[in-house]
Coordinates of C-alpha atoms in Angstrom, one line a residue:
X1 CA 4.7 -5.5 -13.0
X2 CA 1.1 -4.9 -13.8
X3 CA 0.0 -1.8 -15.8
X4 CA -3.4 -0.6 -14.6
X5 CA -5.6 1.6 -16.7
X6 CA -7.2 4.5 -14.9
X7 CA -10.6 6.1 -15.7
X8 CA -8.9 8.9 -17.6
X9 CA -7.0 6.5 -19.9
X10 CA -3.6 7.0 -18.5
X11 CA -1.5 4.2 -17.1
X12 CA 0.3 4.0 -13.7
X13 CA 3.5 2.2 -14.5
X14 CA 4.7 1.9 -10.9
X15 CA 1.9 -0.3 -9.8
X16 CA 2.9 -3.9 -9.0
X17 CA 0.7 -6.7 -7.8
X18 CA 2.7 -9.5 -6.4
X19 CA 2.9 -12.0 -3.5
X20 CA 4.7 -10.6 -0.5
X21 CA 7.4 -13.0 0.6
X22 CA 7.8 -13.2 4.4
X23 CA 10.7 -14.8 6.1
X24 CA 9.9 -18.2 7.7
X25 CA 8.0 -17.8 10.9
X26 CA 7.2 -14.2 10.2
X27 CA 3.5 -14.6 9.7
X28 CA 1.7 -11.6 11.2
X29 CA -1.3 -13.4 12.6
X30 CA 0.4 -15.3 15.4
X31 CA 3.2 -12.8 16.3
X32 CA 3.4 -9.6 18.3
X33 CA 1.9 -7.0 16.0
X34 CA 4.3 -4.5 14.3
X35 CA 1.5 -1.9 14.1
X36 CA 1.2 0.8 16.8
X37 CA -2.1 1.0 18.5
X38 CA -3.2 -2.5 17.7
X39 CA -4.5 -3.3 21.2
X40 CA -7.9 -2.0 20.1
X41 CA -7.6 -3.3 16.5
X42 CA -9.9 -5.8 15.0
X43 CA -9.4 -9.2 16.7
X44 CA -11.7 -11.1 14.4
X45 CA -12.9 -9.1 11.4
X46 CA -16.3 -9.6 10.1
X47 CA -16.7 -11.1 6.6
X48 CA -17.4 -7.7 5.2
X49 CA -14.2 -6.2 6.7
X50 CA -10.6 -6.8 5.6
X51 CA -7.4 -5.8 7.3
X52 CA -4.8 -4.1 5.1
X53 CA -1.2 -3.2 6.0
X54 CA -0.5 0.3 4.8
X55 CA 3.2 0.9 4.2
X56 CA 4.5 4.4 3.3
X57 CA 8.2 4.5 2.1
X58 CA 10.5 7.2 1.1
X59 CA 12.7 6.0 -1.8
X60 CA 15.9 8.0 -2.5
X61 CA 19.4 7.4 -3.9
X62 CA 21.2 8.8 -0.8
X63 CA 23.1 5.5 -0.2
X64 CA 21.6 4.8 3.3
X65 CA 20.2 1.4 2.3
X66 CA 16.9 -0.3 3.0
X67 CA 15.3 -0.2 6.4
X68 CA 15.0 -3.3 8.5
X69 CA 12.0 -5.3 7.7
X70 CA 12.0 -4.4 4.0
X71 CA 14.9 -6.6 2.9
X72 CA 12.6 -9.5 2.0
X73 CA 10.4 -7.5 -0.4
X74 CA 11.6 -8.7 -3.9
X75 CA 9.5 -5.9 -5.5
X76 CA 12.0 -3.3 -4.3
X77 CA 14.8 -5.1 -6.1
X78 CA 13.1 -5.0 -9.5
X79 CA 12.4 -2.1 -11.8
X80 CA 11.1 0.5 -11.4
X81 CA 11.8 0.3 -7.7
X82 CA 15.4 -0.9 -8.1
X83 CA 16.3 2.5 -9.5
X84 CA 16.4 3.7 -5.8
X85 CA 19.1 2.4 -3.4
X86 CA 17.5 3.6 -0.2
X87 CA 14.1 2.9 1.4
X88 CA 13.0 4.4 4.7
X89 CA 9.7 3.4 6.4
X90 CA 7.7 6.5 7.1
X91 CA 4.5 4.8 8.2
X92 CA 3.4 1.2 8.8
X93 CA 0.0 0.5 10.2
X94 CA -3.0 -1.9 10.0
X95 CA -6.1 -0.4 8.5
X96 CA -9.6 -2.1 8.7
X97 CA -11.6 -1.5 5.6
X98 CA -15.3 -2.2 5.8
X99 CA -17.1 -3.1 2.6
X100 CA -18.7 0.1 1.1
X101 CA -16.8 2.5 3.5
X102 CA -13.7 4.6 2.9
X103 CA -10.7 5.3 5.0
X104 CA -8.6 8.5 4.6
X105 CA -5.0 8.9 5.8
X106 CA -2.7 11.9 5.6
X107 CA 0.5 11.3 3.6
X108 CA 3.9 12.9 4.5
X109 CA 3.5 15.3 1.5
X110 CA 0.1 16.6 2.9
X111 CA -1.9 14.8 0.3
X112 CA -4.7 12.4 1.3
X113 CA -4.7 8.7 0.6
X114 CA -8.3 7.4 0.2
X115 CA -8.9 3.6 0.4
X116 CA -12.2 1.8 -0.1
X117 CA -13.1 -1.9 0.0
X118 CA -15.4 -2.3 -3.0
X119 CA -16.1 -6.0 -3.4
X120 CA -15.2 -9.6 -2.8
X121 CA -15.6 -12.2 -5.6
X122 CA -14.4 -15.7 -4.7
X123 CA -11.0 -15.2 -3.1
X124 CA -10.3 -11.8 -4.7
X125 CA -10.9 -8.5 -3.0
X126 CA -11.3 -5.2 -4.9
X127 CA -9.9 -2.1 -3.3
X128 CA -9.9 1.4 -4.8
X129 CA -7.2 3.8 -4.0
X130 CA -7.0 7.6 -4.7
X131 CA -4.4 10.2 -3.7
X132 CA -6.0 13.6 -3.4
X133 CA -4.7 17.1 -2.8
X134 CA -6.3 18.7 0.3
X135 CA -8.4 21.8 -0.3
X136 CA -8.9 21.2 -4.0
X137 CA -6.4 21.1 -6.8
X138 CA -5.5 18.4 -9.2
X139 CA -5.4 14.9 -7.6
X140 CA -2.2 12.8 -8.1
X141 CA -4.1 9.6 -8.6
X142 CA -7.9 10.1 -9.2
X143 CA -9.0 6.5 -8.8
X144 CA -7.3 3.2 -9.1
X145 CA -9.0 -0.2 -8.5
X146 CA -7.0 -3.3 -7.9
X147 CA -8.0 -6.9 -7.3
X148 CA -5.9 -9.0 -5.0
X149 CA -5.9 -12.0 -2.7
X150 CA -5.0 -12.1 0.9
X151 CA -1.2 -12.0 1.3
X152 CA -0.7 -10.0 -1.9
X153 CA 0.8 -6.5 -1.9
X154 CA 0.6 -3.7 -4.5
X155 CA 2.4 -0.4 -4.8
X156 CA 1.6 3.1 -5.9
X157 CA 4.7 5.2 -6.5
X158 CA 6.0 8.3 -8.1
X159 CA 5.0 11.3 -6.0
X160 CA 8.1 13.6 -5.6
X161 CA 9.1 14.0 -1.9
X162 CA 12.3 15.4 -0.3
X163 CA 14.8 14.4 -3.0
X164 CA 13.1 11.1 -3.8
X165 CA 9.6 9.6 -4.2
X166 CA 6.9 8.2 -1.9
X167 CA 6.1 4.6 -2.4
X168 CA 2.8 3.4 -0.9
X169 CA 2.3 -0.3 -0.4
X170 CA -1.0 -2.0 0.5
X171 CA -1.1 -5.7 1.5
X172 CA -4.4 -7.5 2.1
X173 CA -3.6 -9.4 5.4
X174 CA -4.6 -13.0 5.9

């Protein structure tokens, strides 16, 4: 697990940057897309645009298990994520991030997830993530910048939600 220092000096301990392990033959590029509404999605992204899989999970200890499609994510079996025995997929979609632009998505707890594609240096991409309260108020995560390669996934976790927490995963798609 990687600890990432934020601008205010605090650390987010539930951030992990690791390679997502897909089952053999499960590459997203040549298969039917699991993302709703992909008919109009980016067929061949420009060099200044990357595609990111946004995954919003609800982690609890209600004993219901892990939703189909998440079984091969080793991150969920290691601390701090292993302290939850159930993971439910609340949202899974492909998001196109254009260099220098931001994308905002509503989270199930009514907060806003703000994602921005900041830079590309060699094979690494820099993405900033913020979780904001709507209509003012203190942000949950003011700004976090991560560097990752295509195929890598990172997680932001810890927001209380319906007896558990929200876990947000972002994967830079190949």
